[in-house]
Amino acid sequence: MNASLPRPLTLSTDGPLRGRVRVPGDKSISHRALMFGGLAVGETRIEGLLEGEDVLATAAAMRAMGCTIERTGSGEWSVHGVGVGSLLQPESALDMGNSGTSTRLLMGLVASHPIVATFTGDASLSRRPMARVIEPLSLMGADFTAAPGNRLPLTLRGLSPAIPIEYTLPVASAQVKSAVLLAGLNTPGITRVIEPVATRDHSERMLAGFGAEITIEDTPQGRSIAVRGEATLHPQHIVVPGDPSSAAFWMVAATIVPGSDIVIENVGMNPTRAGIVAALSAMGADIARENERDVGGEPVADLHVRNAPLKGIEVPADLTPSMIDEYPALFVAAAFAEGRTVARGAHELRVKESDRIAAMAAALTACGVGIEEYEDGLAITGSGGEPIAGGATIASLIDHRIAMSMAIASLHARGRIEVDDGRPIATSYPDFTDTAEILGARADWSER
């Protein structure tokens, strides 16, 4: 096989999905565990780390700046950190692959260290805007030289000591919030971020667990998160829960495939990430939380999902921050609902790994689904539970979530739905097709 050639992928099934599965470790938490462990003095142990390409890019970058990171067993990793303020000058450019999270959070780390780092990425990442992170980090004293449009490749010159700031997020973004807080770790005084709309809070939870002084308040302007700089982080034992973004594909698959009955074990149920469960449940999905518990400060549950008829709804816009990565899977669910589903307020989808609004509109239209496209979302007229037409080849656009979402759609289609290239799936879910086969589906990889 020539690794440079596309690998088309189709999923299919002759019957219901059945079984118990686990999804990979949460990607957001995995990135942060490596970064925060790299800033602690001593050994941090991580279980359940997502071993996808995006997270491995974070590991490689932290190694390049002086941390020792080793895989010690199946899903077990050891991180020996260098301490806040002690990151080393990388000898070469930091290749972020396809990972926007790695790029933006690491920019925050570097911004308050006296080092220079160049960030590069693949073609998809190089099209994604970095201005929203550059703006607050520049206020803290970091200097940037970027490609046109404030895109990669980008060179960052950190400042130490940096300048503490109070910054109100102009758009809801956990990545921007986290970048500023991470820069604040090595900045004298108090660095504060105000978010008018709450976003995922993994950084705040984990930083507090590592010993950073974090203060969180509700204010008239929004949620205020402050970190006291010149922090000392203490090594931790982190157990990474399953990624709800990965679980979303199987929630949708079991819901739409007749007779299906599955359990997805150990899924992170952080309230700032569980919007997809709320949205699907509002549509009529049969999703029961079982064995609810806390693991490492994060709420976790096993999700029991059974096939159920869906009805179109108007998706509440206030769910958007808690399910921004799950919209492609939600769009697939809507394609099988009775009536019309309207999902708006998701402008951020235009600047993900691909333009996910346009990409999913094109993909579902090609499969015979009625679509109305808006600047900030889609209106989808569903099949009422019947198979969709299918019979199309879908452009994945180097986007793992487009590829997985349309692979799931093919499980209940009259005609074959082929994703033109399934390789991007490895960025977040290397075992995606293995999981499909455990549940009774077939994965057909073609060679070109």
Short mmCIF file of C-alpha atoms in Angstrom, two decimals:
data_model
loop_
_atom_site.label_atom_id
_atom_site.label_comp_id
_atom_site.label_asym_id
_atom_site.label_seq_id
_atom_site.Cartn_x
_atom_site.Cartn_y
_atom_site.Cartn_z
CA MET A 1 0.00 0.00 0.00
CA ASN A 2 1.20 3.50 -0.83
CA ALA A 3 0.61 5.50 2.38
CA SER A 4 0.25 8.72 0.37
CA LEU A 5 -2.83 7.47 -1.50
CA PRO A 6 -6.40 7.89 -0.21
CA ARG A 7 -8.09 4.91 1.46
CA PRO A 8 -11.83 5.00 0.81
CA LEU A 9 -13.97 3.60 3.63
CA THR A 10 -17.50 2.22 3.81
CA LEU A 11 -19.31 0.82 6.84
CA SER A 12 -22.24 -1.56 6.44
CA THR A 13 -24.38 -3.89 8.54
CA ASP A 14 -26.98 -6.61 7.89
CA GLY A 15 -28.61 -6.27 11.29
CA PRO A 16 -28.67 -4.39 14.59
CA LEU A 17 -25.61 -3.15 16.43
CA ARG A 18 -25.04 -5.01 19.69
CA GLY A 19 -22.35 -5.13 22.37
CA ARG A 20 -20.29 -3.20 24.90
CA VAL A 21 -17.44 -0.96 23.76
CA ARG A 22 -15.07 1.68 25.05
CA VAL A 23 -14.09 4.75 23.09
CA PRO A 24 -10.62 6.34 23.15
CA GLY A 25 -9.59 8.66 25.95
CA ASP A 26 -10.91 12.19 25.81
CA LYS A 27 -8.79 14.19 23.38
CA SER A 28 -9.11 17.51 25.22
CA ILE A 29 -8.09 15.96 28.54
CA SER A 30 -5.26 13.96 26.92
CA HIS A 31 -3.67 17.10 25.45
CA ARG A 32 -3.87 18.90 28.78
CA ALA A 33 -2.55 15.97 30.82
CA LEU A 34 0.62 15.90 28.71
CA MET A 35 1.09 19.68 28.83
CA PHE A 36 0.40 20.12 32.55
CA GLY A 37 2.47 17.05 33.40
CA GLY A 38 5.29 18.62 31.40
CA LEU A 39 5.07 21.75 33.56
CA ALA A 40 5.05 19.84 36.86
CA VAL A 41 8.25 18.88 38.69
CA GLY A 42 8.38 15.10 39.00
CA GLU A 43 6.55 12.19 37.34
CA THR A 44 2.94 12.40 36.21
CA ARG A 45 1.32 9.09 35.28
CA ILE A 46 -1.51 9.02 32.74
CA GLU A 47 -3.89 6.12 32.10
CA GLY A 48 -6.22 5.94 29.12
CA LEU A 49 -4.41 8.56 27.05
CA LEU A 50 -5.80 8.94 23.54
CA GLU A 51 -3.02 7.67 21.27
CA GLY A 52 -4.25 9.45 18.15
CA GLU A 53 -2.07 11.58 15.91
CA ASP A 54 -3.23 14.89 17.40
CA VAL A 55 -2.27 13.94 20.96
CA LEU A 56 1.02 12.41 19.81
CA ALA A 57 1.83 15.78 18.20
CA THR A 58 1.46 17.39 21.64
CA ALA A 59 3.73 14.73 23.16
CA ALA A 60 6.39 15.34 20.50
CA ALA A 61 6.28 19.11 21.04
CA MET A 62 6.62 18.79 24.81
CA ARG A 63 9.59 16.44 24.33
CA ALA A 64 11.17 19.00 22.00
CA MET A 65 10.97 21.54 24.85
CA GLY A 66 12.72 19.35 27.41
CA CYS A 67 10.08 17.01 28.88
CA THR A 68 10.54 13.25 29.09
CA ILE A 69 7.41 11.46 27.87
CA GLU A 70 7.29 7.68 27.54
CA ARG A 71 4.66 5.03 26.89
CA THR A 72 5.01 2.51 29.71
CA GLY A 73 2.13 0.15 28.88
CA SER A 74 -1.14 -0.19 27.02
CA GLY A 75 -2.67 3.27 27.41
CA GLU A 76 -0.24 4.12 30.21
CA TRP A 77 2.20 7.02 29.94
CA SER A 78 4.86 8.62 32.14
CA VAL A 79 5.66 12.34 31.95
CA HIS A 80 8.67 13.83 33.74
CA GLY A 81 8.13 17.58 33.71
CA VAL A 82 10.59 20.46 33.74
CA GLY A 83 8.58 22.92 35.86
CA VAL A 84 6.72 26.12 35.01
CA GLY A 85 9.13 28.61 33.42
CA SER A 86 11.69 25.96 32.46
CA LEU A 87 10.66 24.91 28.97
CA LEU A 88 13.68 24.69 26.66
CA GLN A 89 14.28 26.22 23.26
CA PRO A 90 13.17 23.65 20.63
CA GLU A 91 15.88 22.84 18.10
CA SER A 92 13.49 22.67 15.15
CA ALA A 93 9.95 23.60 14.15
CA LEU A 94 7.09 22.04 16.11
CA ASP A 95 4.99 20.02 13.65
CA MET A 96 1.38 20.10 14.86
CA GLY A 97 0.02 17.87 12.10
CA ASN A 98 -3.75 18.45 12.04
CA SER A 99 -4.17 19.50 15.67
CA GLY A 100 -5.59 22.94 16.30
CA THR A 101 -5.82 22.23 20.04
CA SER A 102 -2.11 21.38 20.25
CA THR A 103 -1.20 24.52 18.34
CA ARG A 104 -3.30 27.04 20.26
CA LEU A 105 -2.61 25.67 23.75
CA LEU A 106 1.12 25.30 23.13
CA MET A 107 1.23 28.88 21.83
CA GLY A 108 -0.07 29.87 25.27
CA LEU A 109 2.60 27.84 27.04
CA VAL A 110 5.43 29.29 24.95
CA ALA A 111 4.17 32.89 25.10
CA SER A 112 5.44 33.49 28.65
CA HIS A 113 8.75 31.63 28.26
CA PRO A 114 11.94 33.29 26.91
CA ILE A 115 12.10 31.03 23.86
CA VAL A 116 11.30 31.16 20.15
CA ALA A 117 9.19 28.43 18.57
CA THR A 118 7.95 27.90 15.03
CA PHE A 119 4.66 26.05 14.58
CA THR A 120 3.90 24.17 11.36
CA GLY A 121 1.04 21.89 10.34
CA ASP A 122 -0.59 20.01 7.50
CA ALA A 123 -2.57 21.67 4.72
CA SER A 124 -5.81 21.60 6.71
CA LEU A 125 -4.35 23.11 9.88
CA SER A 126 -2.47 25.72 7.85
CA ARG A 127 -5.82 27.09 6.65
CA ARG A 128 -7.19 27.55 10.17
CA PRO A 129 -7.12 31.05 11.72
CA MET A 130 -4.85 31.76 14.68
CA ALA A 131 -5.69 35.45 15.14
CA ARG A 132 -8.02 34.76 18.07
CA VAL A 133 -5.06 33.39 20.07
CA ILE A 134 -2.49 35.82 18.73
CA GLU A 135 -4.50 38.82 19.96
CA PRO A 136 -4.51 38.11 23.73
CA LEU A 137 -1.02 36.60 23.76
CA SER A 138 0.30 39.72 22.03
CA LEU A 139 -1.24 41.80 24.80
CA MET A 140 0.82 39.71 27.22
CA GLY A 141 4.00 40.61 25.32
CA ALA A 142 4.53 37.71 22.92
CA ASP A 143 5.61 38.56 19.38
CA PHE A 144 4.35 36.73 16.27
CA THR A 145 5.39 36.35 12.67
CA ALA A 146 2.71 34.43 10.79
CA ALA A 147 1.73 33.48 7.26
CA PRO A 148 -0.86 35.73 5.57
CA GLY A 149 -4.18 35.70 7.39
CA ASN A 150 -2.46 34.93 10.71
CA ARG A 151 -2.07 31.29 9.75
CA LEU A 152 0.67 28.66 10.00
CA PRO A 153 3.59 28.51 9.62
CA LEU A 154 3.94 30.84 12.56
CA THR A 155 6.90 31.89 14.70
CA LEU A 156 6.30 32.96 18.30
CA ARG A 157 8.82 34.85 20.44
CA GLY A 158 7.87 34.53 24.07
CA LEU A 159 8.35 37.18 26.74
CA SER A 160 9.43 36.48 30.31
CA PRO A 161 8.24 38.01 32.51
CA ALA A 162 5.05 38.42 30.52
CA ILE A 163 2.31 40.94 31.29
CA PRO A 164 -0.81 39.79 33.17
CA ILE A 165 -4.07 40.75 31.48
CA GLU A 166 -7.82 40.63 31.97
CA TYR A 167 -9.31 39.38 28.72
CA THR A 168 -12.94 38.99 27.70
CA LEU A 169 -13.42 36.32 25.03
CA PRO A 170 -14.99 37.84 21.90
CA VAL A 171 -16.16 34.35 20.85
CA ALA A 172 -16.81 31.24 22.93
CA SER A 173 -13.56 29.28 22.70
CA ALA A 174 -12.08 26.91 25.28
CA GLN A 175 -8.84 26.92 23.29
CA VAL A 176 -8.38 30.70 23.55
CA LYS A 177 -9.35 30.66 27.23
CA SER A 178 -6.87 27.87 27.92
CA ALA A 179 -4.06 29.52 25.95
CA VAL A 180 -4.35 32.69 28.05
CA LEU A 181 -4.51 30.75 31.33
CA LEU A 182 -1.47 28.69 30.36
CA ALA A 183 0.47 31.82 29.51
CA GLY A 184 -0.61 33.17 32.89
CA LEU A 185 1.02 30.26 34.74
CA ASN A 186 4.46 31.80 34.19
CA THR A 187 3.34 35.45 34.42
CA PRO A 188 3.67 37.48 37.64
CA GLY A 189 0.37 38.48 39.22
CA ILE A 190 -3.17 37.53 38.22
CA THR A 191 -4.22 36.68 34.66
CA ARG A 192 -7.97 36.64 34.18
CA VAL A 193 -10.27 35.42 31.39
CA ILE A 194 -13.96 36.33 31.25
CA GLU A 195 -16.19 34.16 29.08
CA PRO A 196 -19.68 35.54 28.40
CA VAL A 197 -20.70 32.01 27.32
CA ALA A 198 -19.33 29.09 29.33
CA THR A 199 -17.05 26.68 27.41
CA ARG A 200 -15.54 23.32 28.32
CA ASP A 201 -13.73 23.61 31.63
CA HIS A 202 -11.11 20.86 31.52
CA SER A 203 -8.23 23.32 31.88
CA GLU A 204 -9.61 24.87 35.07
CA ARG A 205 -10.40 21.49 36.63
CA MET A 206 -7.03 19.98 35.80
CA LEU A 207 -4.94 23.03 36.67
CA ALA A 208 -6.55 23.09 40.10
CA GLY A 209 -5.76 19.38 40.47
CA PHE A 210 -2.10 20.06 39.65
CA GLY A 211 -1.99 22.72 42.39
CA ALA A 212 -2.40 25.98 40.46
CA GLU A 213 -4.27 28.75 42.28
CA ILE A 214 -7.46 29.06 40.22
CA THR A 215 -10.38 31.33 41.14
CA ILE A 216 -13.73 30.98 39.36
CA GLU A 217 -16.58 33.46 39.81
CA ASP A 218 -19.84 34.28 38.12
CA THR A 219 -19.98 38.00 37.27
CA PRO A 220 -22.45 40.20 35.38
CA GLN A 221 -20.03 40.05 32.42
CA GLY A 222 -19.83 36.25 32.47
CA ARG A 223 -17.80 33.49 34.04
CA SER A 224 -14.47 34.81 35.36
CA ILE A 225 -11.47 32.45 35.59
CA ALA A 226 -8.28 33.78 37.20
CA VAL A 227 -4.90 32.11 37.65
CA ARG A 228 -2.09 33.32 39.92
CA GLY A 229 1.20 33.27 38.05
CA GLU A 230 4.64 31.92 38.86
CA ALA A 231 2.86 28.72 39.83
CA THR A 232 4.33 25.45 41.01
CA LEU A 233 2.55 22.41 39.59
CA HIS A 234 2.70 19.06 41.36
CA PRO A 235 2.71 15.74 39.47
CA GLN A 236 -0.54 13.79 39.33
CA HIS A 237 -2.02 10.40 38.45
CA ILE A 238 -4.51 11.13 35.66
CA VAL A 239 -7.17 8.69 34.49
CA VAL A 240 -8.58 9.93 31.18
CA PRO A 241 -12.31 9.23 30.65
CA GLY A 242 -13.69 8.18 27.28
CA ASP A 243 -14.16 10.98 24.77
CA PRO A 244 -17.82 12.04 24.38
CA SER A 245 -16.99 13.31 20.90
CA SER A 246 -16.00 9.77 19.88
CA ALA A 247 -18.94 8.22 21.75
CA ALA A 248 -21.31 10.47 19.78
CA PHE A 249 -20.84 8.42 16.61
CA TRP A 250 -22.00 5.21 18.32
CA MET A 251 -24.86 7.01 20.09
CA VAL A 252 -26.14 8.07 16.67
CA ALA A 253 -25.40 4.71 15.03
CA ALA A 254 -27.30 2.72 17.67
CA THR A 255 -30.17 5.20 17.54
CA ILE A 256 -30.68 5.00 13.77
CA VAL A 257 -29.99 1.29 13.06
CA PRO A 258 -33.16 -0.76 13.77
CA GLY A 259 -32.99 -3.13 16.73
CA SER A 260 -29.67 -1.85 18.03
CA ASP A 261 -28.82 -2.06 21.75
CA ILE A 262 -25.30 -1.08 22.89
CA VAL A 263 -23.40 0.14 25.93
CA ILE A 264 -20.57 2.66 25.61
CA GLU A 265 -18.49 2.40 28.77
CA ASN A 266 -16.60 5.07 30.71
CA VAL A 267 -17.74 8.16 28.78
CA GLY A 268 -16.86 11.60 30.17
CA MET A 269 -20.03 13.45 31.14
CA ASN A 270 -18.59 16.85 32.00
CA PRO A 271 -21.57 19.26 31.76
CA THR A 272 -19.59 21.50 29.41
CA ARG A 273 -19.24 18.55 26.98
CA ALA A 274 -22.54 16.66 27.24
CA GLY A 275 -24.67 18.78 24.89
CA ILE A 276 -24.91 15.97 22.33
CA VAL A 277 -26.66 13.73 24.88
CA ALA A 278 -29.14 16.50 25.67
CA ALA A 279 -29.81 17.23 21.98
CA LEU A 280 -30.27 13.59 20.98
CA SER A 281 -32.49 12.95 24.01
CA ALA A 282 -34.66 15.93 23.09
CA MET A 283 -35.10 14.32 19.66
CA GLY A 284 -36.28 11.09 21.29
CA ALA A 285 -33.07 9.07 21.52
CA ASP A 286 -33.05 6.32 24.17
CA ILE A 287 -29.82 7.09 26.06
CA ALA A 288 -29.58 6.00 29.70
CA ARG A 289 -26.69 6.93 31.98
CA GLU A 290 -25.56 3.97 34.09
CA ASN A 291 -22.85 3.51 36.73
CA GLU A 292 -22.39 7.28 37.14
CA ARG A 293 -19.22 8.17 39.03
CA ASP A 294 -16.35 10.65 39.34
CA VAL A 295 -12.90 9.80 37.91
CA GLY A 296 -10.08 12.25 38.51
CA GLY A 297 -12.48 15.13 39.09
CA GLU A 298 -14.47 14.43 35.91
CA PRO A 299 -18.00 12.93 35.89
CA VAL A 300 -18.17 9.63 34.00
CA ALA A 301 -20.97 7.20 33.06
CA ASP A 302 -21.70 4.16 30.92
CA LEU A 303 -24.21 5.06 28.18
CA HIS A 304 -26.86 2.47 27.31
CA VAL A 305 -28.23 3.35 23.86
CA ARG A 306 -31.13 1.62 22.10
CA ASN A 307 -32.65 2.21 18.68
CA ALA A 308 -35.44 4.78 18.91
CA PRO A 309 -37.49 6.96 16.54
CA LEU A 310 -36.29 10.55 16.33
CA LYS A 311 -38.29 13.72 15.81
CA GLY A 312 -36.98 16.95 14.37
CA ILE A 313 -36.39 19.78 16.82
CA GLU A 314 -34.97 23.26 16.93
CA VAL A 315 -31.63 22.62 18.65
CA PRO A 316 -31.18 25.12 21.51
CA ALA A 317 -28.36 27.51 20.63
CA ASP A 318 -27.14 27.48 24.23
CA LEU A 319 -26.04 23.86 23.73
CA THR A 320 -23.55 24.89 21.05
CA PRO A 321 -20.41 25.33 23.22
CA SER A 322 -20.99 21.94 24.86
CA MET A 323 -21.31 20.02 21.58
CA ILE A 324 -19.43 22.03 18.95
CA ASP A 325 -17.39 19.00 17.80
CA GLU A 326 -20.44 16.74 17.72
CA TYR A 327 -22.51 18.72 15.19
CA PRO A 328 -21.57 16.52 12.22
CA ALA A 329 -22.88 13.46 14.11
CA LEU A 330 -26.00 15.41 15.12
CA PHE A 331 -26.61 16.34 11.48
CA VAL A 332 -26.56 12.63 10.62
CA ALA A 333 -29.07 11.88 13.37
CA ALA A 334 -31.31 14.65 12.01
CA ALA A 335 -31.20 13.03 8.56
CA PHE A 336 -33.14 10.07 10.03
CA ALA A 337 -35.62 12.04 12.17
CA GLU A 338 -39.26 12.64 11.43
CA GLY A 339 -39.72 16.22 10.27
CA ARG A 340 -37.32 19.12 10.22
CA THR A 341 -34.38 19.74 12.53
CA VAL A 342 -32.92 23.24 12.69
CA ALA A 343 -29.46 23.63 14.21
CA ARG A 344 -28.08 27.16 14.20
CA GLY A 345 -25.75 29.36 16.26
CA ALA A 346 -22.69 27.29 15.31
CA HIS A 347 -20.57 29.79 13.32
CA GLU A 348 -17.44 28.09 14.73
CA LEU A 349 -18.08 25.09 12.46
CA ARG A 350 -16.96 27.19 9.49
CA VAL A 351 -13.35 27.27 10.78
CA LYS A 352 -12.77 23.73 12.03
CA GLU A 353 -10.60 21.16 10.22
CA SER A 354 -12.93 21.89 7.32
CA ASP A 355 -15.95 24.12 6.85
CA ARG A 356 -18.15 21.55 8.57
CA ILE A 357 -21.40 23.28 7.69
CA ALA A 358 -20.65 23.28 3.96
CA ALA A 359 -19.05 19.83 4.08
CA MET A 360 -22.00 18.16 5.82
CA ALA A 361 -24.52 20.03 3.65
CA ALA A 362 -22.80 18.70 0.53
CA ALA A 363 -22.43 15.17 1.95
CA LEU A 364 -26.03 14.79 3.08
CA THR A 365 -27.42 16.39 -0.09
CA ALA A 366 -25.44 13.86 -2.14
CA CYS A 367 -27.14 11.12 -0.10
CA GLY A 368 -30.63 12.41 -0.87
CA VAL A 369 -31.30 14.35 2.33
CA GLY A 370 -33.15 17.68 2.17
CA ILE A 371 -30.86 20.43 3.39
CA GLU A 372 -31.11 24.18 3.86
CA GLU A 373 -27.78 25.81 4.62
CA TYR A 374 -27.35 28.91 6.80
CA GLU A 375 -24.24 30.84 7.69
CA ASP A 376 -24.38 29.37 11.20
CA GLY A 377 -25.88 25.92 10.71
CA LEU A 378 -28.29 23.67 8.80
CA ALA A 379 -31.96 22.80 8.55
CA ILE A 380 -32.38 19.10 7.77
CA THR A 381 -35.53 17.30 6.67
CA GLY A 382 -35.27 13.73 7.88
CA SER A 383 -36.38 10.35 6.53
CA GLY A 384 -38.65 9.47 9.46
CA GLY A 385 -36.43 6.51 10.36
CA GLU A 386 -36.32 5.03 6.86
CA PRO A 387 -32.93 4.43 5.20
CA ILE A 388 -31.58 7.45 3.36
CA ALA A 389 -30.80 7.09 -0.36
CA GLY A 390 -27.01 7.00 -0.13
CA GLY A 391 -25.23 5.95 -3.31
CA ALA A 392 -22.56 8.64 -3.06
CA THR A 393 -18.85 9.18 -2.55
CA ILE A 394 -18.22 11.76 0.17
CA ALA A 395 -15.34 14.22 0.31
CA SER A 396 -13.84 13.98 3.81
CA LEU A 397 -11.74 17.16 3.25
CA ILE A 398 -8.98 15.81 5.58
CA ASP A 399 -11.52 16.05 8.41
CA HIS A 400 -11.83 13.09 10.78
CA ARG A 401 -15.32 14.04 12.00
CA ILE A 402 -16.77 14.36 8.50
CA ALA A 403 -15.31 10.95 7.65
CA MET A 404 -16.70 9.22 10.76
CA SER A 405 -20.10 10.91 10.60
CA MET A 406 -20.75 9.84 7.03
CA ALA A 407 -19.39 6.36 7.69
CA ILE A 408 -22.07 6.06 10.39
CA ALA A 409 -24.72 7.36 7.98
CA SER A 410 -23.87 4.49 5.62
CA LEU A 411 -25.13 1.98 8.23
CA HIS A 412 -28.75 2.84 7.36
CA ALA A 413 -28.68 3.77 3.68
CA ARG A 414 -30.16 2.06 0.62
CA GLY A 415 -27.08 2.71 -1.49
CA ARG A 416 -23.42 2.44 -0.57
CA ILE A 417 -21.92 5.58 1.00
CA GLU A 418 -18.16 5.71 0.49
CA VAL A 419 -15.97 8.19 2.34
CA ASP A 420 -13.24 9.14 -0.14
CA ASP A 421 -10.43 8.87 2.43
CA GLY A 422 -10.73 7.35 5.89
CA ARG A 423 -7.13 8.02 6.90
CA PRO A 424 -7.88 11.31 8.75
CA ILE A 425 -9.85 9.25 11.31
CA ALA A 426 -6.53 8.27 12.89
CA THR A 427 -6.08 11.81 14.22
CA SER A 428 -8.65 11.16 16.96
CA TYR A 429 -9.92 7.56 16.76
CA PRO A 430 -7.40 5.03 15.43
CA ASP A 431 -9.64 2.07 16.43
CA PHE A 432 -12.84 3.42 14.87
CA THR A 433 -13.37 0.57 12.42
CA ASP A 434 -12.38 -2.02 15.05
CA THR A 435 -15.15 -0.67 17.29
CA ALA A 436 -17.62 -0.83 14.41
CA GLU A 437 -16.78 -4.48 13.87
CA ILE A 438 -17.12 -5.31 17.59
CA LEU A 439 -20.68 -3.96 17.35
CA GLY A 440 -21.44 -6.11 14.30
CA ALA A 441 -20.76 -3.77 11.39
CA ARG A 442 -18.37 -4.40 8.51
CA ALA A 443 -15.60 -2.01 7.50
CA ASP A 444 -14.60 -2.06 3.85
CA TRP A 445 -11.31 -0.29 3.13
CA SER A 446 -10.56 0.22 -0.55
CA GLU A 447 -7.15 0.88 -2.05
CA ARG A 448 -6.40 3.44 -4.71
#
